[in-house]
Short mmCIF file of C-alpha atoms in Angstrom, two decimals:
data_model
loop_
_atom_site.label_atom_id
_atom_site.label_comp_id
_atom_site.label_asym_id
_atom_site.label_seq_id
_atom_site.Cartn_x
_atom_site.Cartn_y
_atom_site.Cartn_z
CA UNK A 1 57.74 -81.94 -54.54
CA UNK A 2 57.85 -85.64 -55.21
CA UNK A 3 58.76 -86.50 -58.77
CA UNK A 4 56.16 -88.55 -60.64
CA UNK A 5 58.63 -91.32 -61.06
CA UNK A 6 59.05 -91.62 -57.32
CA UNK A 7 55.35 -92.62 -56.80
CA UNK A 8 54.98 -96.35 -56.68
CA UNK A 9 53.20 -98.03 -59.59
CA UNK A 10 50.40 -99.40 -57.33
CA UNK A 11 49.65 -95.87 -56.11
CA UNK A 12 49.49 -94.60 -59.71
CA UNK A 13 46.96 -97.35 -60.54
CA UNK A 14 44.96 -96.48 -57.42
CA UNK A 15 44.89 -92.76 -58.34
CA UNK A 16 43.88 -93.55 -61.94
CA UNK A 17 41.16 -95.92 -60.70
CA UNK A 18 39.79 -93.32 -58.27
CA UNK A 19 39.83 -90.61 -60.97
CA UNK A 20 38.10 -92.96 -63.44
CA UNK A 21 35.50 -93.96 -60.84
CA UNK A 22 34.84 -90.30 -60.00
CA UNK A 23 34.39 -89.38 -63.66
CA UNK A 24 32.20 -92.43 -64.30
CA UNK A 25 30.11 -91.71 -61.17
CA UNK A 26 29.59 -88.05 -62.07
CA UNK A 27 28.66 -89.03 -65.63
CA UNK A 28 26.24 -91.63 -64.29
CA UNK A 29 24.71 -89.08 -61.91
CA UNK A 30 24.28 -86.43 -64.62
CA UNK A 31 22.97 -89.00 -67.13
CA UNK A 32 20.45 -90.33 -64.65
CA UNK A 33 19.34 -86.82 -63.76
CA UNK A 34 18.91 -85.82 -67.42
CA UNK A 35 17.29 -89.16 -68.26
CA UNK A 36 14.80 -88.86 -65.42
CA UNK A 37 13.94 -85.30 -66.47
CA UNK A 38 13.35 -86.36 -70.07
CA UNK A 39 11.29 -89.34 -68.86
CA UNK A 40 9.10 -87.04 -66.74
CA UNK A 41 8.73 -84.69 -69.71
CA UNK A 42 7.71 -87.58 -71.99
CA UNK A 43 5.15 -88.74 -69.40
CA UNK A 44 3.65 -85.25 -69.17
CA UNK A 45 3.47 -84.96 -72.98
CA UNK A 46 1.87 -88.40 -73.22
CA UNK A 47 -0.77 -87.49 -70.64
CA UNK A 48 -1.48 -84.19 -72.39
CA UNK A 49 -1.89 -86.05 -75.70
CA UNK A 50 -4.19 -88.61 -74.09
CA UNK A 51 -6.39 -85.85 -72.66
CA UNK A 52 -6.49 -84.04 -76.02
CA UNK A 53 -7.37 -87.27 -77.85
CA UNK A 54 -10.09 -88.01 -75.28
CA UNK A 55 -11.61 -84.59 -75.85
CA UNK A 56 -11.53 -85.07 -79.63
CA UNK A 57 -13.13 -88.52 -79.28
CA UNK A 58 -15.88 -87.07 -77.10
CA UNK A 59 -16.58 -84.36 -79.68
CA UNK A 60 -16.74 -86.93 -82.50
CA UNK A 61 -19.02 -89.16 -80.43
CA UNK A 62 -21.33 -86.27 -79.63
CA UNK A 63 -21.55 -85.22 -83.29
CA UNK A 64 -22.21 -88.79 -84.42
CA UNK A 65 -24.92 -89.37 -81.81
CA UNK A 66 -26.63 -86.08 -82.67
CA UNK A 67 -26.59 -86.91 -86.39
CA UNK A 68 -27.86 -90.45 -85.69
CA UNK A 69 -30.73 -89.27 -83.47
CA UNK A 70 -31.82 -86.72 -86.07
CA UNK A 71 -31.74 -89.30 -88.87
CA UNK A 72 -33.61 -91.86 -86.79
CA UNK A 73 -36.34 -89.37 -85.84
CA UNK A 74 -36.76 -88.48 -89.53
CA UNK A 75 -37.03 -92.17 -90.44
CA UNK A 76 -39.58 -92.82 -87.71
CA UNK A 77 -41.70 -89.89 -88.88
CA UNK A 78 -41.52 -91.17 -92.44
CA UNK A 79 -42.42 -94.72 -91.41
CA UNK A 80 -45.40 -93.53 -89.37
CA UNK A 81 -46.58 -91.40 -92.29
CA UNK A 82 -46.28 -94.34 -94.70
CA UNK A 83 -48.17 -96.65 -92.35
CA UNK A 84 -50.96 -94.06 -92.04
CA UNK A 85 -51.05 -93.74 -95.83
CA UNK A 86 -51.51 -97.51 -96.28
CA UNK A 87 -55.23 -97.15 -95.59
CA UNK A 88 -55.46 -94.53 -98.34
CA UNK A 89 -53.73 -96.60 -101.00
CA UNK A 90 -54.92 -100.08 -99.98
CA UNK A 91 -58.68 -99.73 -100.01
CA UNK A 92 -59.79 -103.22 -100.99
CA UNK A 93 -61.15 -104.87 -97.83
CA UNK A 94 -62.57 -107.79 -99.79
CA UNK A 95 -59.23 -109.09 -101.00
CA UNK A 96 -57.33 -111.32 -98.62
CA UNK A 97 -54.06 -113.11 -99.08
CA UNK A 98 -53.74 -116.78 -98.28
CA UNK A 99 -52.35 -117.80 -94.94
CA UNK A 100 -49.50 -119.53 -96.74
CA UNK A 101 -48.30 -116.10 -97.87
CA UNK A 102 -48.01 -114.92 -94.26
CA UNK A 103 -46.32 -118.13 -93.11
CA UNK A 104 -43.88 -118.08 -96.00
CA UNK A 105 -43.11 -114.44 -95.35
CA UNK A 106 -42.59 -115.06 -91.61
CA UNK A 107 -40.48 -118.18 -92.14
CA UNK A 108 -38.16 -116.29 -94.51
CA UNK A 109 -36.81 -114.55 -91.41
CA UNK A 110 -35.72 -117.93 -90.06
CA UNK A 111 -34.43 -119.02 -93.48
CA UNK A 112 -36.53 -122.19 -93.55
CA UNK A 113 -39.69 -123.42 -95.21
CA UNK A 114 -42.90 -123.43 -93.18
CA UNK A 115 -44.52 -126.66 -92.03
CA UNK A 116 -47.02 -127.83 -94.71
CA UNK A 117 -49.71 -128.65 -92.13
CA UNK A 118 -49.52 -125.09 -90.81
CA UNK A 119 -49.90 -123.75 -94.34
CA UNK A 120 -53.11 -125.71 -94.85
CA UNK A 121 -54.60 -124.45 -91.57
CA UNK A 122 -53.36 -120.86 -91.74
CA UNK A 123 -55.87 -118.04 -91.65
CA UNK A 124 -56.11 -115.55 -94.47
CA UNK A 125 -54.54 -112.14 -94.07
CA UNK A 126 -56.01 -108.80 -95.11
CA UNK A 127 -54.01 -106.90 -97.73
CA UNK A 128 -54.06 -103.82 -95.52
CA UNK A 129 -52.46 -105.77 -92.65
CA UNK A 130 -49.76 -107.10 -94.95
CA UNK A 131 -49.03 -103.64 -96.32
CA UNK A 132 -48.77 -102.17 -92.80
CA UNK A 133 -46.48 -104.99 -91.69
CA UNK A 134 -44.24 -104.65 -94.75
CA UNK A 135 -44.06 -100.86 -94.30
CA UNK A 136 -43.19 -101.27 -90.61
CA UNK A 137 -40.55 -103.90 -91.44
CA UNK A 138 -38.94 -101.64 -94.03
CA UNK A 139 -38.97 -98.81 -91.49
CA UNK A 140 -37.13 -101.04 -89.01
CA UNK A 141 -34.72 -102.08 -91.76
CA UNK A 142 -33.95 -98.44 -92.56
CA UNK A 143 -33.44 -97.66 -88.86
CA UNK A 144 -30.99 -100.56 -88.59
CA UNK A 145 -29.16 -99.35 -91.70
CA UNK A 146 -28.93 -95.86 -90.20
CA UNK A 147 -27.60 -97.32 -86.95
CA UNK A 148 -24.96 -99.32 -88.78
CA UNK A 149 -23.99 -96.38 -90.97
CA UNK A 150 -23.63 -94.13 -87.91
CA UNK A 151 -21.49 -96.71 -86.12
CA UNK A 152 -19.26 -97.04 -89.19
CA UNK A 153 -18.89 -93.25 -89.38
CA UNK A 154 -18.04 -93.15 -85.68
CA UNK A 155 -15.36 -95.84 -86.06
CA UNK A 156 -13.90 -94.09 -89.12
CA UNK A 157 -13.71 -90.74 -87.35
CA UNK A 158 -12.32 -92.27 -84.15
CA UNK A 159 -9.55 -93.99 -86.12
CA UNK A 160 -8.48 -90.63 -87.59
CA UNK A 161 -7.76 -89.26 -84.12
CA UNK A 162 -4.10 -89.68 -83.27
#
């Protein structure tokens, strides 16, 4: 056997370098293999979570839409009933409102004052017509409020899903 002292120093460095490279290479191989496996596992878990969240979002959306449709149908029934009742409660056919009332009411939507020449030439409006229009407008307002409320509920519930 050759004593360790008899091996030249350059050969010792070469053997140490080869051993170090082999250890480093095997560590790199095992680390890459374990890292890739954990990366695949994380990808699978992420996809499973995304599918689960999608299902929960679909359930929330379905519940919100069902609730919204039911509320809207109830509001529409109520509005129709109120409009039909207008004729019962507003019986005075002889009383008319000035045309300026209608123009002022219509221009309030645009947030501006009506043209004075139009006010002077505006036709009168029956009280029954005004009552029906106001009832219909409030019905639309309540429907819009229900829509907004349902959308806010939907956003709140969607944000709770993680």
